[in-house]
C-alpha cells in the first residue's frame, strides 16, 4: 500500500467522523437550552483533560488521555448516544458499539485502525491511570452541565440523588480531588432543590 493509499483511507475516515456532529446528547450546553452534540462533548472533555490533568490520582500520559476522549464516542455514529441515566439500556460497551468501532476504525490502515481500537478498548475497560482519568472527565462534564442548568436532565427525567451518586462516585477512581469537588456540588444541588433525594417519578 502506498503513502497516497493510506492518505485516501485517512481522508475517508475524516469524512466519516464528521457525522459525530449530528449525534445529539440529552445534556445541554452550560446555561443553555441547546442540546450538546457528541463532537462538542468530545472536544470539551479533551480540553478538560488538558486543564485538569494535575488533579489525576496518578501521573498520566495526557496525550493518550486526549486521544481516548476524542475517540471514545465515535462508535455512537452507528450505535447512537445512550443516556447516562437510562433505566433500560446500560451505559456500557455493547456488541453494537464494538461492531461500530470495528467498522469506523476499519476505514483506516490496519496499523492505525488497531491503534484506535486498542485506545477505545482501554477507555472502555477503565483500568489504566489514563482510562480512569478520562472516564472521570466523561462523568464530570454532564454533572457541571446539569448544575449550570438548574438541574438539567436530573429534573427533566426525575433522576434521584442516589442514582446520580451511583453514576458519579467513580470519579474518585481518576481523581479524589475532583470527586470531593463533585460531591460538594451534588450536596449543594440537593440543598437548592435541583436534585431530589427521592425518585419523584415513583
CSV table of C-alpha atoms in Angstrom, one decimal:
chain,number,residue,atom,x,y,z
A,1,UNK,CA,0.0,0.0,0.0
A,2,UNK,CA,1.4,3.4,-1.0
A,3,UNK,CA,1.5,6.5,1.2
A,4,UNK,CA,-1.2,8.0,-1.1
A,5,UNK,CA,-3.4,5.0,-0.5
A,6,UNK,CA,-3.0,5.5,3.3
A,7,UNK,CA,-3.9,9.1,2.9
A,8,UNK,CA,-7.0,8.3,1.0
A,9,UNK,CA,-8.1,6.0,3.8
A,10,UNK,CA,-7.4,8.7,6.4
A,11,UNK,CA,-9.5,11.2,4.4
A,12,UNK,CA,-12.4,8.8,4.2
A,13,UNK,CA,-12.2,8.4,8.0
A,14,UNK,CA,-12.1,12.1,8.4
A,15,UNK,CA,-15.3,12.5,6.3
A,16,UNK,CA,-17.0,9.7,8.2
A,17,UNK,CA,-16.4,11.1,11.7
A,18,UNK,CA,-18.0,14.4,10.7
A,19,UNK,CA,-21.2,12.5,11.4
A,20,UNK,CA,-20.4,12.8,15.1
A,21,UNK,CA,-21.5,16.4,14.9
A,22,UNK,CA,-25.1,15.2,14.3
A,23,UNK,CA,-25.3,12.9,17.3
A,24,UNK,CA,-27.4,14.8,19.9
A,25,UNK,CA,-27.0,14.2,23.6
A,26,UNK,CA,-29.6,14.6,26.3
A,27,UNK,CA,-27.4,17.1,28.2
A,28,UNK,CA,-27.5,20.8,27.3
A,29,UNK,CA,-24.7,23.3,26.9
A,30,UNK,CA,-23.8,25.4,30.0
A,31,UNK,CA,-26.6,27.8,30.9
A,32,UNK,CA,-28.4,27.0,27.7
A,33,UNK,CA,-31.5,25.2,26.3
A,34,UNK,CA,-29.5,23.8,23.3
A,35,UNK,CA,-28.6,20.2,23.4
A,36,UNK,CA,-24.9,19.3,23.1
A,37,UNK,CA,-23.7,17.1,20.3
A,38,UNK,CA,-21.1,14.4,20.6
A,39,UNK,CA,-18.4,16.3,18.8
A,40,UNK,CA,-18.8,19.2,21.2
A,41,UNK,CA,-18.8,16.8,24.1
A,42,UNK,CA,-15.5,15.1,23.0
A,43,UNK,CA,-13.8,18.5,22.4
A,44,UNK,CA,-14.8,19.7,25.8
A,45,UNK,CA,-13.6,16.6,27.5
A,46,UNK,CA,-10.2,16.8,25.7
A,47,UNK,CA,-9.8,20.4,26.9
A,48,UNK,CA,-10.9,19.5,30.4
A,49,UNK,CA,-8.2,16.8,30.5
A,50,UNK,CA,-5.5,19.3,29.4
A,51,UNK,CA,-6.6,21.7,32.1
A,52,UNK,CA,-7.2,19.3,35.0
A,53,UNK,CA,-4.5,16.6,34.5
A,54,UNK,CA,-2.6,17.8,37.6
A,55,UNK,CA,-5.5,16.5,39.7
A,56,UNK,CA,-5.2,12.9,38.5
A,57,UNK,CA,-4.6,10.4,41.3
A,58,UNK,CA,-1.7,9.1,39.3
A,59,UNK,CA,0.6,10.6,36.7
A,60,UNK,CA,-0.9,10.2,33.2
A,61,UNK,CA,0.1,10.5,29.6
A,62,UNK,CA,-2.1,13.5,28.8
A,63,UNK,CA,-1.8,12.9,25.0
A,64,UNK,CA,-3.1,9.4,25.5
A,65,UNK,CA,-6.0,10.7,27.6
A,66,UNK,CA,-6.9,13.3,25.0
A,67,UNK,CA,-6.8,10.5,22.3
A,68,UNK,CA,-9.2,8.4,24.4
A,69,UNK,CA,-11.6,11.3,24.8
A,70,UNK,CA,-11.6,12.2,21.2
A,71,UNK,CA,-12.1,8.6,20.1
A,72,UNK,CA,-14.4,7.1,22.8
A,73,UNK,CA,-17.7,8.3,21.4
A,74,UNK,CA,-17.0,7.8,17.7
A,75,UNK,CA,-18.9,4.5,17.9
A,76,UNK,CA,-22.1,6.5,18.5
A,77,UNK,CA,-22.1,7.4,14.8
A,78,UNK,CA,-23.6,3.9,14.4
A,79,UNK,CA,-24.8,3.0,17.9
A,80,UNK,CA,-26.3,6.3,18.9
A,81,UNK,CA,-26.0,8.0,22.3
A,82,UNK,CA,-27.1,6.2,25.4
A,83,UNK,CA,-28.4,8.5,28.1
A,84,UNK,CA,-26.3,8.1,31.3
A,85,UNK,CA,-29.3,7.6,33.5
A,86,UNK,CA,-31.2,5.3,31.1
A,87,UNK,CA,-33.2,2.8,33.1
A,88,UNK,CA,-33.4,0.3,30.2
A,89,UNK,CA,-30.1,0.4,28.4
A,90,UNK,CA,-26.7,0.0,30.1
A,91,UNK,CA,-24.3,2.9,29.6
A,92,UNK,CA,-21.5,0.3,28.9
A,93,UNK,CA,-19.7,-1.2,26.0
A,94,UNK,CA,-22.2,-3.3,23.9
A,95,UNK,CA,-21.7,-5.6,20.9
A,96,UNK,CA,-23.3,-2.9,18.8
A,97,UNK,CA,-20.6,-0.4,19.9
A,98,UNK,CA,-17.9,-3.0,19.2
A,99,UNK,CA,-19.1,-3.6,15.7
A,100,UNK,CA,-19.3,0.2,15.2
A,101,UNK,CA,-15.7,0.6,16.4
A,102,UNK,CA,-14.5,-2.1,14.0
A,103,UNK,CA,-16.3,-0.5,11.1
A,104,UNK,CA,-15.3,3.1,11.7
A,105,UNK,CA,-11.7,2.5,12.7
A,106,UNK,CA,-11.5,-0.1,9.9
A,107,UNK,CA,-11.7,2.8,7.4
A,108,UNK,CA,-8.1,3.5,8.4
A,109,UNK,CA,-5.0,1.4,7.5
A,110,UNK,CA,-4.6,-1.7,9.6
A,111,UNK,CA,-1.9,-0.2,11.8
A,112,UNK,CA,-3.8,2.9,12.7
A,113,UNK,CA,-7.1,1.0,13.0
A,114,UNK,CA,-5.6,-1.3,15.5
A,115,UNK,CA,-4.2,1.6,17.5
A,116,UNK,CA,-7.5,3.4,17.7
A,117,UNK,CA,-9.4,0.2,18.6
A,118,UNK,CA,-6.9,-0.5,21.4
A,119,UNK,CA,-7.3,3.0,22.8
A,120,UNK,CA,-11.1,2.7,22.6
A,121,UNK,CA,-10.9,-0.7,24.4
A,122,UNK,CA,-8.6,0.7,27.0
A,123,UNK,CA,-11.0,3.5,27.8
A,124,UNK,CA,-14.0,1.1,28.0
A,125,UNK,CA,-12.1,-1.2,30.4
A,126,UNK,CA,-11.2,1.7,32.7
A,127,UNK,CA,-8.3,0.1,34.3
A,128,UNK,CA,-5.2,2.1,33.4
A,129,UNK,CA,-4.5,5.5,35.0
A,130,UNK,CA,-5.2,7.2,31.7
A,131,UNK,CA,-8.5,5.4,31.3
A,132,UNK,CA,-9.6,6.2,34.8
A,133,UNK,CA,-8.8,9.9,34.4
A,134,UNK,CA,-10.5,10.0,31.0
A,135,UNK,CA,-13.6,8.4,32.4
A,136,UNK,CA,-13.6,10.9,35.3
A,137,UNK,CA,-13.7,13.7,32.7
A,138,UNK,CA,-16.6,11.9,30.9
A,139,UNK,CA,-18.6,11.8,34.1
A,140,UNK,CA,-17.7,15.3,35.3
A,141,UNK,CA,-18.9,17.3,32.3
A,142,UNK,CA,-22.6,16.3,32.5
A,143,UNK,CA,-22.6,17.0,36.2
A,144,UNK,CA,-21.3,20.5,35.6
A,145,UNK,CA,-23.9,21.0,32.8
A,146,UNK,CA,-26.8,19.9,35.0
A,147,UNK,CA,-25.7,22.2,37.9
A,148,UNK,CA,-25.4,25.1,35.5
A,149,UNK,CA,-28.9,24.4,34.1
A,150,UNK,CA,-30.6,24.3,37.5
A,151,UNK,CA,-30.9,20.5,37.5
A,152,UNK,CA,-31.0,19.9,33.7
A,153,UNK,CA,-31.6,16.3,32.9
A,154,UNK,CA,-31.9,15.4,36.6
A,155,UNK,CA,-35.0,17.5,36.9
A,156,UNK,CA,-36.3,16.7,33.3
A,157,UNK,CA,-36.1,12.9,33.8
A,158,UNK,CA,-36.8,12.8,37.6
A,159,UNK,CA,-33.3,11.3,38.3
A,160,UNK,CA,-32.9,10.9,42.1
A,161,UNK,CA,-29.8,11.7,44.1
A,162,UNK,CA,-28.9,8.1,44.7
A,163,UNK,CA,-28.8,7.3,41.0
A,164,UNK,CA,-26.7,10.4,40.3
A,165,UNK,CA,-24.4,9.4,43.1
A,166,UNK,CA,-24.1,5.9,41.8
A,167,UNK,CA,-23.1,7.2,38.3
A,168,UNK,CA,-20.6,9.8,39.6
A,169,UNK,CA,-18.9,8.1,42.6
A,170,UNK,CA,-16.5,6.6,40.0
A,171,UNK,CA,-14.9,10.0,39.6
A,172,UNK,CA,-12.7,9.1,42.6
A,173,UNK,CA,-11.0,6.4,40.6
A,174,UNK,CA,-9.4,9.0,38.4
A,175,UNK,CA,-9.2,11.9,40.8
A,176,UNK,CA,-10.0,12.1,44.5
A,177,UNK,CA,-9.8,15.9,44.4
A,178,UNK,CA,-12.3,16.2,41.6
A,179,UNK,CA,-14.6,13.7,43.3
A,180,UNK,CA,-14.6,15.7,46.5
A,181,UNK,CA,-15.5,18.8,44.5
A,182,UNK,CA,-18.2,16.9,42.6
A,183,UNK,CA,-19.7,15.5,45.9
A,184,UNK,CA,-19.9,19.0,47.3
A,185,UNK,CA,-21.7,20.1,44.1
A,186,UNK,CA,-24.2,17.3,44.5
A,187,UNK,CA,-24.9,18.1,48.1
A,188,UNK,CA,-25.3,21.8,47.2
A,189,UNK,CA,-27.7,20.8,44.4
A,190,UNK,CA,-29.8,18.8,46.9
A,191,UNK,CA,-29.9,21.9,49.2
A,192,UNK,CA,-31.1,24.0,46.2
A,193,UNK,CA,-33.8,21.6,45.4
A,194,UNK,CA,-32.5,20.8,41.8
A,195,UNK,CA,-31.5,17.3,42.8
A,196,UNK,CA,-34.1,15.2,44.7
A,197,UNK,CA,-33.2,12.7,47.4
A,198,UNK,CA,-36.1,10.5,46.4
A,199,UNK,CA,-37.3,9.4,42.9
A,200,UNK,CA,-40.2,11.8,42.2
A,201,UNK,CA,-41.1,9.6,39.2
A,202,UNK,CA,-42.5,6.9,41.5
